[in-house]
C-alpha cells in the first residue's frame, strides 16, 4: 500500500513539474521575440532623428515598428552614417535599412528594395541674404551635399553643367551648420528634410527643376527572404490607409 501511494505521489509531482515547465516555456515564447536589426542615419528629420530625450523617432521609425510588430519581431535600431548603410547590409550587420533611401538603379546592384513607400524631391537651401534663385546662379558657388545620398550623385552631374564646387559632408545637420556659418553657399537636400531645416533656421530655397527622384524604399541584403514578408505588410499598410495616416502625422507631402 505504501509503495502504491509513493508511486502515485511521484506521478503527481512529475505532472506538476511538467506543467510548470510548459508554462515557463510558453511564457518565454511570449516574451522573447526574434530581433529584427534595422540600420538608419538619424539625422534626416522628419524621417529619422533624435528627440530631446535622445530617442530615435520619425516617420521611418514608426513604419519600422509597425512592420516589426506585424511580423512578430522585436525591433533593434542601429544609427550610423548614411554612406555606411549599404555596406552594413552587405556585411549582414543589419537585416534592413529604413533611412529615407531612394531606390536607385545603382543601389539596386548591391541591395534588394521593397516596394516604394514615399516619394519626395530635391531642394537647394540658402541663407536669406544669398543672391541665388536658380541653377544658373550657382556658378562659382560651393554646394554642400550629404555623402552617399542621391543628392551627392545629382550634384556631381549638375556641377559640370552649372560650374559649381561640390563639398561632401557626413551628416545632414552638419551640412546645415556649414551653410549657416558660410562655409558653403548652398545645401542640396531631400525636399522634405530641407523644408524642416528651412523653417527651423529661417532659410530660403528653391526646388530642383531638373530631377525626379526614385521613390523611397526599404533596403535588404541581396536575396533576403525578409523582403517579400515586408512587402506584404507594406501593401496592407497602403491599402488600409495606415501609411497615409503616418505621413499626415509627420507632415509629409506626396
PDB file of C-alpha atoms in Angstrom:
ATOM      1  CA  UNK A   1       0.000   0.000   0.000  1.00  0.00           C
ATOM      2  CA  UNK A   2       2.776   2.380   0.910  1.00  0.00           C
ATOM      3  CA  UNK A   3       4.598   1.507  -2.292  1.00  0.00           C
ATOM      4  CA  UNK A   4       1.488   2.250  -4.353  1.00  0.00           C
ATOM      5  CA  UNK A   5       0.888   5.573  -2.575  1.00  0.00           C
ATOM      6  CA  UNK A   6       4.519   6.518  -3.143  1.00  0.00           C
ATOM      7  CA  UNK A   7       4.189   5.751  -6.843  1.00  0.00           C
ATOM      8  CA  UNK A   8       1.040   7.899  -7.132  1.00  0.00           C
ATOM      9  CA  UNK A   9       2.724  10.816  -5.363  1.00  0.00           C
ATOM     10  CA  UNK A  10       5.714  10.590  -7.671  1.00  0.00           C
ATOM     11  CA  UNK A  11       3.342  10.678 -10.648  1.00  0.00           C
ATOM     12  CA  UNK A  12       1.523  13.755  -9.340  1.00  0.00           C
ATOM     13  CA  UNK A  13       4.785  15.606  -8.695  1.00  0.00           C
ATOM     14  CA  UNK A  14       6.007  14.725 -12.200  1.00  0.00           C
ATOM     15  CA  UNK A  15       2.827  16.127 -13.754  1.00  0.00           C
ATOM     16  CA  UNK A  16       3.121  19.351 -11.723  1.00  0.00           C
ATOM     17  CA  UNK A  17       6.742  19.783 -12.796  1.00  0.00           C
ATOM     18  CA  UNK A  18       5.814  19.133 -16.438  1.00  0.00           C
ATOM     19  CA  UNK A  19       3.003  21.696 -16.317  1.00  0.00           C
ATOM     20  CA  UNK A  20       5.318  24.232 -14.702  1.00  0.00           C
ATOM     21  CA  UNK A  21       7.974  23.716 -17.379  1.00  0.00           C
ATOM     22  CA  UNK A  22       5.376  24.010 -20.137  1.00  0.00           C
ATOM     23  CA  UNK A  23       4.038  27.270 -18.697  1.00  0.00           C
ATOM     24  CA  UNK A  24       7.559  28.650 -18.318  1.00  0.00           C
ATOM     25  CA  UNK A  25       8.378  27.736 -21.912  1.00  0.00           C
ATOM     26  CA  UNK A  26       5.120  29.304 -23.084  1.00  0.00           C
ATOM     27  CA  UNK A  27       5.867  32.473 -21.103  1.00  0.00           C
ATOM     28  CA  UNK A  28       9.354  32.614 -22.582  1.00  0.00           C
ATOM     29  CA  UNK A  29       7.967  32.249 -26.116  1.00  0.00           C
ATOM     30  CA  UNK A  30       5.571  35.114 -25.469  1.00  0.00           C
ATOM     31  CA  UNK A  31       8.146  37.490 -24.000  1.00  0.00           C
ATOM     32  CA  UNK A  32      11.212  36.701 -26.080  1.00  0.00           C
ATOM     33  CA  UNK A  33      10.955  37.627 -29.761  1.00  0.00           C
ATOM     34  CA  UNK A  34      13.463  37.290 -32.546  1.00  0.00           C
ATOM     35  CA  UNK A  35      15.308  40.557 -33.084  1.00  0.00           C
ATOM     36  CA  UNK A  36      14.959  42.482 -36.351  1.00  0.00           C
ATOM     37  CA  UNK A  37      18.020  44.705 -36.795  1.00  0.00           C
ATOM     38  CA  UNK A  38      17.447  47.929 -38.695  1.00  0.00           C
ATOM     39  CA  UNK A  39      20.078  50.408 -39.851  1.00  0.00           C
ATOM     40  CA  UNK A  40      19.380  54.118 -40.188  1.00  0.00           C
ATOM     41  CA  UNK A  41      21.090  57.503 -40.222  1.00  0.00           C
ATOM     42  CA  UNK A  42      19.245  59.517 -37.581  1.00  0.00           C
ATOM     43  CA  UNK A  43      19.907  62.991 -38.983  1.00  0.00           C
ATOM     44  CA  UNK A  44      17.096  63.106 -41.527  1.00  0.00           C
ATOM     45  CA  UNK A  45      14.127  64.809 -39.896  1.00  0.00           C
ATOM     46  CA  UNK A  46      11.204  64.019 -40.168  1.00  0.00           C
ATOM     47  CA  UNK A  47      12.164  60.512 -41.351  1.00  0.00           C
ATOM     48  CA  UNK A  48      14.616  59.661 -38.533  1.00  0.00           C
ATOM     49  CA  UNK A  49      16.165  61.908 -35.907  1.00  0.00           C
ATOM     50  CA  UNK A  50      16.982  62.150 -32.202  1.00  0.00           C
ATOM     51  CA  UNK A  51      14.360  63.779 -29.991  1.00  0.00           C
ATOM     52  CA  UNK A  52      15.133  65.846 -26.883  1.00  0.00           C
ATOM     53  CA  UNK A  53      15.353  62.678 -24.776  1.00  0.00           C
ATOM     54  CA  UNK A  54      17.920  61.064 -27.057  1.00  0.00           C
ATOM     55  CA  UNK A  55      15.471  58.605 -28.643  1.00  0.00           C
ATOM     56  CA  UNK A  56      15.425  57.960 -32.378  1.00  0.00           C
ATOM     57  CA  UNK A  57      11.996  58.917 -33.710  1.00  0.00           C
ATOM     58  CA  UNK A  58      10.401  59.782 -37.029  1.00  0.00           C
ATOM     59  CA  UNK A  59       8.267  58.522 -39.884  1.00  0.00           C
ATOM     60  CA  UNK A  60      10.627  55.675 -40.825  1.00  0.00           C
ATOM     61  CA  UNK A  61      10.892  54.608 -37.189  1.00  0.00           C
ATOM     62  CA  UNK A  62       7.112  54.405 -36.780  1.00  0.00           C
ATOM     63  CA  UNK A  63       6.884  52.465 -40.036  1.00  0.00           C
ATOM     64  CA  UNK A  64       9.591  50.030 -38.939  1.00  0.00           C
ATOM     65  CA  UNK A  65       7.838  49.473 -35.607  1.00  0.00           C
ATOM     66  CA  UNK A  66       4.589  48.620 -37.387  1.00  0.00           C
ATOM     67  CA  UNK A  67       6.369  46.171 -39.676  1.00  0.00           C
ATOM     68  CA  UNK A  68       8.237  44.500 -36.814  1.00  0.00           C
ATOM     69  CA  UNK A  69       5.055  44.220 -34.769  1.00  0.00           C
ATOM     70  CA  UNK A  70       3.113  42.691 -37.650  1.00  0.00           C
ATOM     71  CA  UNK A  71       5.857  40.124 -38.349  1.00  0.00           C
ATOM     72  CA  UNK A  72       6.365  39.300 -34.667  1.00  0.00           C
ATOM     73  CA  UNK A  73       9.863  40.759 -34.258  1.00  0.00           C
ATOM     74  CA  UNK A  74      11.481  42.967 -31.645  1.00  0.00           C
ATOM     75  CA  UNK A  75      12.949  45.975 -33.462  1.00  0.00           C
ATOM     76  CA  UNK A  76      16.558  46.948 -32.770  1.00  0.00           C
ATOM     77  CA  UNK A  77      17.844  50.168 -34.369  1.00  0.00           C
ATOM     78  CA  UNK A  78      21.465  50.941 -35.173  1.00  0.00           C
ATOM     79  CA  UNK A  79      22.408  54.522 -36.035  1.00  0.00           C
ATOM     80  CA  UNK A  80      25.289  55.077 -38.477  1.00  0.00           C
ATOM     81  CA  UNK A  81      26.455  57.395 -41.238  1.00  0.00           C
ATOM     82  CA  UNK A  82      24.246  57.259 -44.323  1.00  0.00           C
ATOM     83  CA  UNK A  83      27.135  56.296 -46.593  1.00  0.00           C
ATOM     84  CA  UNK A  84      27.751  53.196 -44.440  1.00  0.00           C
ATOM     85  CA  UNK A  85      24.231  51.764 -44.599  1.00  0.00           C
ATOM     86  CA  UNK A  86      24.581  49.655 -47.747  1.00  0.00           C
ATOM     87  CA  UNK A  87      27.898  48.289 -46.517  1.00  0.00           C
ATOM     88  CA  UNK A  88      26.189  47.271 -43.259  1.00  0.00           C
ATOM     89  CA  UNK A  89      23.595  45.325 -45.246  1.00  0.00           C
ATOM     90  CA  UNK A  90      26.244  43.626 -47.354  1.00  0.00           C
ATOM     91  CA  UNK A  91      28.144  42.621 -44.208  1.00  0.00           C
ATOM     92  CA  UNK A  92      24.886  41.332 -42.625  1.00  0.00           C
ATOM     93  CA  UNK A  93      25.280  43.695 -39.663  1.00  0.00           C
ATOM     94  CA  UNK A  94      21.640  44.715 -40.123  1.00  0.00           C
ATOM     95  CA  UNK A  95      18.613  42.965 -41.635  1.00  0.00           C
ATOM     96  CA  UNK A  96      17.134  46.013 -43.337  1.00  0.00           C
ATOM     97  CA  UNK A  97      17.595  49.746 -43.794  1.00  0.00           C
ATOM     98  CA  UNK A  98      14.942  52.445 -43.407  1.00  0.00           C
ATOM     99  CA  UNK A  99      16.567  55.813 -43.851  1.00  0.00           C
ATOM    100  CA  UNK A 100      14.758  57.830 -46.493  1.00  0.00           C
ATOM    101  CA  UNK A 101      16.745  55.868 -49.076  1.00  0.00           C
ATOM    102  CA  UNK A 102      15.850  56.306 -52.737  1.00  0.00           C
ATOM    103  CA  UNK A 103      15.703  53.049 -54.681  1.00  0.00           C
ATOM    104  CA  UNK A 104      18.143  53.956 -57.440  1.00  0.00           C
ATOM    105  CA  UNK A 105      19.294  51.536 -60.127  1.00  0.00           C
ATOM    106  CA  UNK A 106      22.877  51.916 -58.908  1.00  0.00           C
ATOM    107  CA  UNK A 107      21.999  50.940 -55.330  1.00  0.00           C
ATOM    108  CA  UNK A 108      19.867  48.063 -56.582  1.00  0.00           C
ATOM    109  CA  UNK A 109      23.037  46.445 -57.909  1.00  0.00           C
ATOM    110  CA  UNK A 110      24.115  45.863 -54.294  1.00  0.00           C
ATOM    111  CA  UNK A 111      20.867  45.519 -52.321  1.00  0.00           C
ATOM    112  CA  UNK A 112      17.245  44.499 -52.823  1.00  0.00           C
ATOM    113  CA  UNK A 113      14.466  47.046 -52.348  1.00  0.00           C
ATOM    114  CA  UNK A 114      10.897  46.803 -51.116  1.00  0.00           C
ATOM    115  CA  UNK A 115       8.016  48.438 -52.910  1.00  0.00           C
ATOM    116  CA  UNK A 116       8.047  52.246 -52.736  1.00  0.00           C
ATOM    117  CA  UNK A 117       6.632  53.830 -49.584  1.00  0.00           C
ATOM    118  CA  UNK A 118       7.234  57.540 -50.221  1.00  0.00           C
ATOM    119  CA  UNK A 119       8.307  59.945 -52.966  1.00  0.00           C
ATOM    120  CA  UNK A 120       9.889  63.304 -52.240  1.00  0.00           C
ATOM    121  CA  UNK A 121      12.179  65.501 -54.382  1.00  0.00           C
ATOM    122  CA  UNK A 122      15.255  67.721 -54.104  1.00  0.00           C
ATOM    123  CA  UNK A 123      15.745  71.296 -52.940  1.00  0.00           C
ATOM    124  CA  UNK A 124      18.518  73.891 -52.800  1.00  0.00           C
ATOM    125  CA  UNK A 125      18.743  75.783 -49.476  1.00  0.00           C
ATOM    126  CA  UNK A 126      20.429  79.147 -48.874  1.00  0.00           C
ATOM    127  CA  UNK A 127      20.729  81.848 -46.245  1.00  0.00           C
ATOM    128  CA  UNK A 128      18.274  84.715 -46.765  1.00  0.00           C
ATOM    129  CA  UNK A 129      20.946  87.176 -47.861  1.00  0.00           C
ATOM    130  CA  UNK A 130      22.186  84.903 -50.650  1.00  0.00           C
ATOM    131  CA  UNK A 131      21.509  86.179 -54.162  1.00  0.00           C
ATOM    132  CA  UNK A 132      20.689  82.736 -55.517  1.00  0.00           C
ATOM    133  CA  UNK A 133      17.361  81.988 -57.133  1.00  0.00           C
ATOM    134  CA  UNK A 134      18.099  79.494 -59.900  1.00  0.00           C
ATOM    135  CA  UNK A 135      20.558  76.870 -61.081  1.00  0.00           C
ATOM    136  CA  UNK A 136      22.341  79.490 -63.172  1.00  0.00           C
ATOM    137  CA  UNK A 137      23.127  81.459 -60.004  1.00  0.00           C
ATOM    138  CA  UNK A 138      25.129  78.504 -58.636  1.00  0.00           C
ATOM    139  CA  UNK A 139      28.100  79.279 -60.900  1.00  0.00           C
ATOM    140  CA  UNK A 140      31.246  79.635 -58.796  1.00  0.00           C
ATOM    141  CA  UNK A 141      29.416  78.681 -55.574  1.00  0.00           C
ATOM    142  CA  UNK A 142      30.097  75.866 -53.091  1.00  0.00           C
ATOM    143  CA  UNK A 143      27.198  73.409 -52.892  1.00  0.00           C
ATOM    144  CA  UNK A 144      27.153  71.021 -49.935  1.00  0.00           C
ATOM    145  CA  UNK A 145      25.666  67.511 -50.043  1.00  0.00           C
ATOM    146  CA  UNK A 146      25.477  64.553 -47.679  1.00  0.00           C
ATOM    147  CA  UNK A 147      27.754  61.636 -48.515  1.00  0.00           C
ATOM    148  CA  UNK A 148      26.092  58.578 -50.016  1.00  0.00           C
ATOM    149  CA  UNK A 149      22.819  60.322 -50.871  1.00  0.00           C
ATOM    150  CA  UNK A 150      21.077  60.667 -54.202  1.00  0.00           C
ATOM    151  CA  UNK A 151      21.778  64.391 -53.891  1.00  0.00           C
ATOM    152  CA  UNK A 152      25.502  63.657 -53.968  1.00  0.00           C
ATOM    153  CA  UNK A 153      25.045  61.877 -57.286  1.00  0.00           C
ATOM    154  CA  UNK A 154      22.859  64.690 -58.619  1.00  0.00           C
ATOM    155  CA  UNK A 155      25.231  67.449 -57.544  1.00  0.00           C
ATOM    156  CA  UNK A 156      28.176  65.736 -59.227  1.00  0.00           C
ATOM    157  CA  UNK A 157      26.253  65.745 -62.506  1.00  0.00           C
ATOM    158  CA  UNK A 158      24.863  69.261 -62.192  1.00  0.00           C
ATOM    159  CA  UNK A 159      28.234  70.756 -61.227  1.00  0.00           C
ATOM    160  CA  UNK A 160      29.595  70.046 -64.707  1.00  0.00           C
ATOM    161  CA  UNK A 161      26.777  71.945 -66.377  1.00  0.00           C
ATOM    162  CA  UNK A 162      26.394  74.806 -63.902  1.00  0.00           C
ATOM    163  CA  UNK A 163      30.045  75.191 -62.873  1.00  0.00           C
ATOM    164  CA  UNK A 164      29.888  74.954 -59.074  1.00  0.00           C
ATOM    165  CA  UNK A 165      32.044  73.172 -56.483  1.00  0.00           C
ATOM    166  CA  UNK A 166      30.634  70.203 -54.548  1.00  0.00           C
ATOM    167  CA  UNK A 167      31.513  69.747 -50.872  1.00  0.00           C
ATOM    168  CA  UNK A 168      30.602  66.371 -49.356  1.00  0.00           C
ATOM    169  CA  UNK A 169      29.716  66.054 -45.655  1.00  0.00           C
ATOM    170  CA  UNK A 170      28.832  63.052 -43.449  1.00  0.00           C
ATOM    171  CA  UNK A 171      25.753  64.355 -41.619  1.00  0.00           C
ATOM    172  CA  UNK A 172      22.763  66.440 -42.713  1.00  0.00           C
ATOM    173  CA  UNK A 173      22.784  68.566 -39.548  1.00  0.00           C
ATOM    174  CA  UNK A 174      26.485  69.325 -40.078  1.00  0.00           C
ATOM    175  CA  UNK A 175      25.658  70.300 -43.642  1.00  0.00           C
ATOM    176  CA  UNK A 176      23.182  72.883 -42.352  1.00  0.00           C
ATOM    177  CA  UNK A 177      25.722  74.257 -39.881  1.00  0.00           C
ATOM    178  CA  UNK A 178      28.200  74.645 -42.732  1.00  0.00           C
ATOM    179  CA  UNK A 179      25.546  76.649 -44.584  1.00  0.00           C
ATOM    180  CA  UNK A 180      24.586  78.872 -41.654  1.00  0.00           C
ATOM    181  CA  UNK A 181      28.221  79.697 -40.882  1.00  0.00           C
ATOM    182  CA  UNK A 182      29.022  80.488 -44.504  1.00  0.00           C
ATOM    183  CA  UNK A 183      31.439  77.646 -45.213  1.00  0.00           C
ATOM    184  CA  UNK A 184      29.204  76.584 -48.076  1.00  0.00           C
ATOM    185  CA  UNK A 185      26.851  78.733 -50.153  1.00  0.00           C
ATOM    186  CA  UNK A 186      24.100  76.186 -50.778  1.00  0.00           C
ATOM    187  CA  UNK A 187      22.856  72.926 -49.275  1.00  0.00           C
ATOM    188  CA  UNK A 188      21.333  70.416 -51.690  1.00  0.00           C
ATOM    189  CA  UNK A 189      18.943  68.058 -49.861  1.00  0.00           C
ATOM    190  CA  UNK A 190      15.829  65.940 -49.918  1.00  0.00           C
ATOM    191  CA  UNK A 191      12.890  68.339 -50.111  1.00  0.00           C
ATOM    192  CA  UNK A 192      11.020  67.014 -47.052  1.00  0.00           C
ATOM    193  CA  UNK A 193      14.128  67.369 -44.912  1.00  0.00           C
ATOM    194  CA  UNK A 194      15.047  70.737 -46.418  1.00  0.00           C
ATOM    195  CA  UNK A 195      11.635  72.247 -45.611  1.00  0.00           C
ATOM    196  CA  UNK A 196      12.074  71.353 -41.953  1.00  0.00           C
ATOM    197  CA  UNK A 197      15.516  72.958 -41.777  1.00  0.00           C
ATOM    198  CA  UNK A 198      14.259  75.987 -43.721  1.00  0.00           C
ATOM    199  CA  UNK A 199      11.567  76.653 -41.130  1.00  0.00           C
ATOM    200  CA  UNK A 200      13.828  75.924 -38.163  1.00  0.00           C
ATOM    201  CA  UNK A 201      16.709  78.160 -39.270  1.00  0.00           C
ATOM    202  CA  UNK A 202      14.856  80.822 -41.309  1.00  0.00           C
ATOM    203  CA  UNK A 203      16.456  79.804 -44.605  1.00  0.00           C
ATOM    204  CA  UNK A 204      15.208  80.146 -48.185  1.00  0.00           C
ATOM    205  CA  UNK A 205      15.282  77.707 -51.059  1.00  0.00           C
ATOM    206  CA  UNK A 206      14.002  76.519 -54.430  1.00  0.00           C
ATOM    207  CA  UNK A 207      13.064  73.124 -55.860  1.00  0.00           C
ATOM    208  CA  UNK A 208      15.464  71.373 -58.196  1.00  0.00           C
ATOM    209  CA  UNK A 209      13.670  71.578 -61.566  1.00  0.00           C
ATOM    210  CA  UNK A 210      15.875  69.005 -63.292  1.00  0.00           C
ATOM    211  CA  UNK A 211      15.243  65.738 -61.446  1.00  0.00           C
ATOM    212  CA  UNK A 212      12.511  63.355 -60.384  1.00  0.00           C
ATOM    213  CA  UNK A 213      13.893  61.163 -57.601  1.00  0.00           C
ATOM    214  CA  UNK A 214      13.141  57.461 -57.424  1.00  0.00           C
ATOM    215  CA  UNK A 215      10.758  56.662 -54.591  1.00  0.00           C
ATOM    216  CA  UNK A 216      11.992  55.767 -51.123  1.00  0.00           C
ATOM    217  CA  UNK A 217      12.066  52.070 -50.245  1.00  0.00           C
ATOM    218  CA  UNK A 218      13.329  49.681 -47.580  1.00  0.00           C
ATOM    219  CA  UNK A 219      16.667  48.054 -48.430  1.00  0.00           C
ATOM    220  CA  UNK A 220      17.671  44.437 -47.730  1.00  0.00           C
ATOM    221  CA  UNK A 221      20.715  42.258 -48.367  1.00  0.00           C
ATOM    222  CA  UNK A 222      20.613  40.606 -51.794  1.00  0.00           C
ATOM    223  CA  UNK A 223      18.362  37.539 -51.721  1.00  0.00           C
ATOM    224  CA  UNK A 224      16.837  38.288 -48.332  1.00  0.00           C
ATOM    225  CA  UNK A 225      13.602  36.366 -47.674  1.00  0.00           C
ATOM    226  CA  UNK A 226      12.518  39.237 -45.443  1.00  0.00           C
ATOM    227  CA  UNK A 227      11.786  41.449 -48.461  1.00  0.00           C
ATOM    228  CA  UNK A 228       8.661  39.542 -49.525  1.00  0.00           C
ATOM    229  CA  UNK A 229       7.334  39.447 -45.962  1.00  0.00           C
ATOM    230  CA  UNK A 230       7.839  43.196 -45.559  1.00  0.00           C
ATOM    231  CA  UNK A 231       6.259  43.897 -48.954  1.00  0.00           C
ATOM    232  CA  UNK A 232       3.092  42.110 -47.829  1.00  0.00           C
ATOM    233  CA  UNK A 233       2.913  44.275 -44.717  1.00  0.00           C
ATOM    234  CA  UNK A 234       3.680  47.464 -46.657  1.00  0.00           C
ATOM    235  CA  UNK A 235       0.957  46.689 -49.190  1.00  0.00           C
ATOM    236  CA  UNK A 236      -1.543  46.185 -46.393  1.00  0.00           C
ATOM    237  CA  UNK A 237      -0.499  49.450 -44.719  1.00  0.00           C
ATOM    238  CA  UNK A 238      -1.043  51.231 -48.035  1.00  0.00           C
ATOM    239  CA  UNK A 239      -4.429  49.642 -48.666  1.00  0.00           C
ATOM    240  CA  UNK A 240      -5.844  50.329 -45.198  1.00  0.00           C
ATOM    241  CA  UNK A 241      -4.536  53.949 -45.213  1.00  0.00           C
ATOM    242  CA  UNK A 242      -2.242  53.373 -42.213  1.00  0.00           C
ATOM    243  CA  UNK A 243       0.730  54.598 -44.247  1.00  0.00           C
ATOM    244  CA  UNK A 244      -1.160  57.740 -45.213  1.00  0.00           C
ATOM    245  CA  UNK A 245      -2.012  58.367 -41.561  1.00  0.00           C
ATOM    246  CA  UNK A 246       1.696  58.126 -40.704  1.00  0.00           C
ATOM    247  CA  UNK A 247       2.506  60.646 -43.442  1.00  0.00           C
ATOM    248  CA  UNK A 248      -0.064  63.043 -42.043  1.00  0.00           C
ATOM    249  CA  UNK A 249       1.324  62.574 -38.531  1.00  0.00           C
ATOM    250  CA  UNK A 250       4.824  63.548 -39.705  1.00  0.00           C
ATOM    251  CA  UNK A 251       3.512  66.184 -42.161  1.00  0.00           C
ATOM    252  CA  UNK A 252       4.942  64.562 -45.269  1.00  0.00           C
ATOM    253  CA  UNK A 253       3.826  65.730 -48.691  1.00  0.00           C
ATOM    254  CA  UNK A 254       3.356  63.315 -51.580  1.00  0.00           C
TER     255      UNK A 254
END
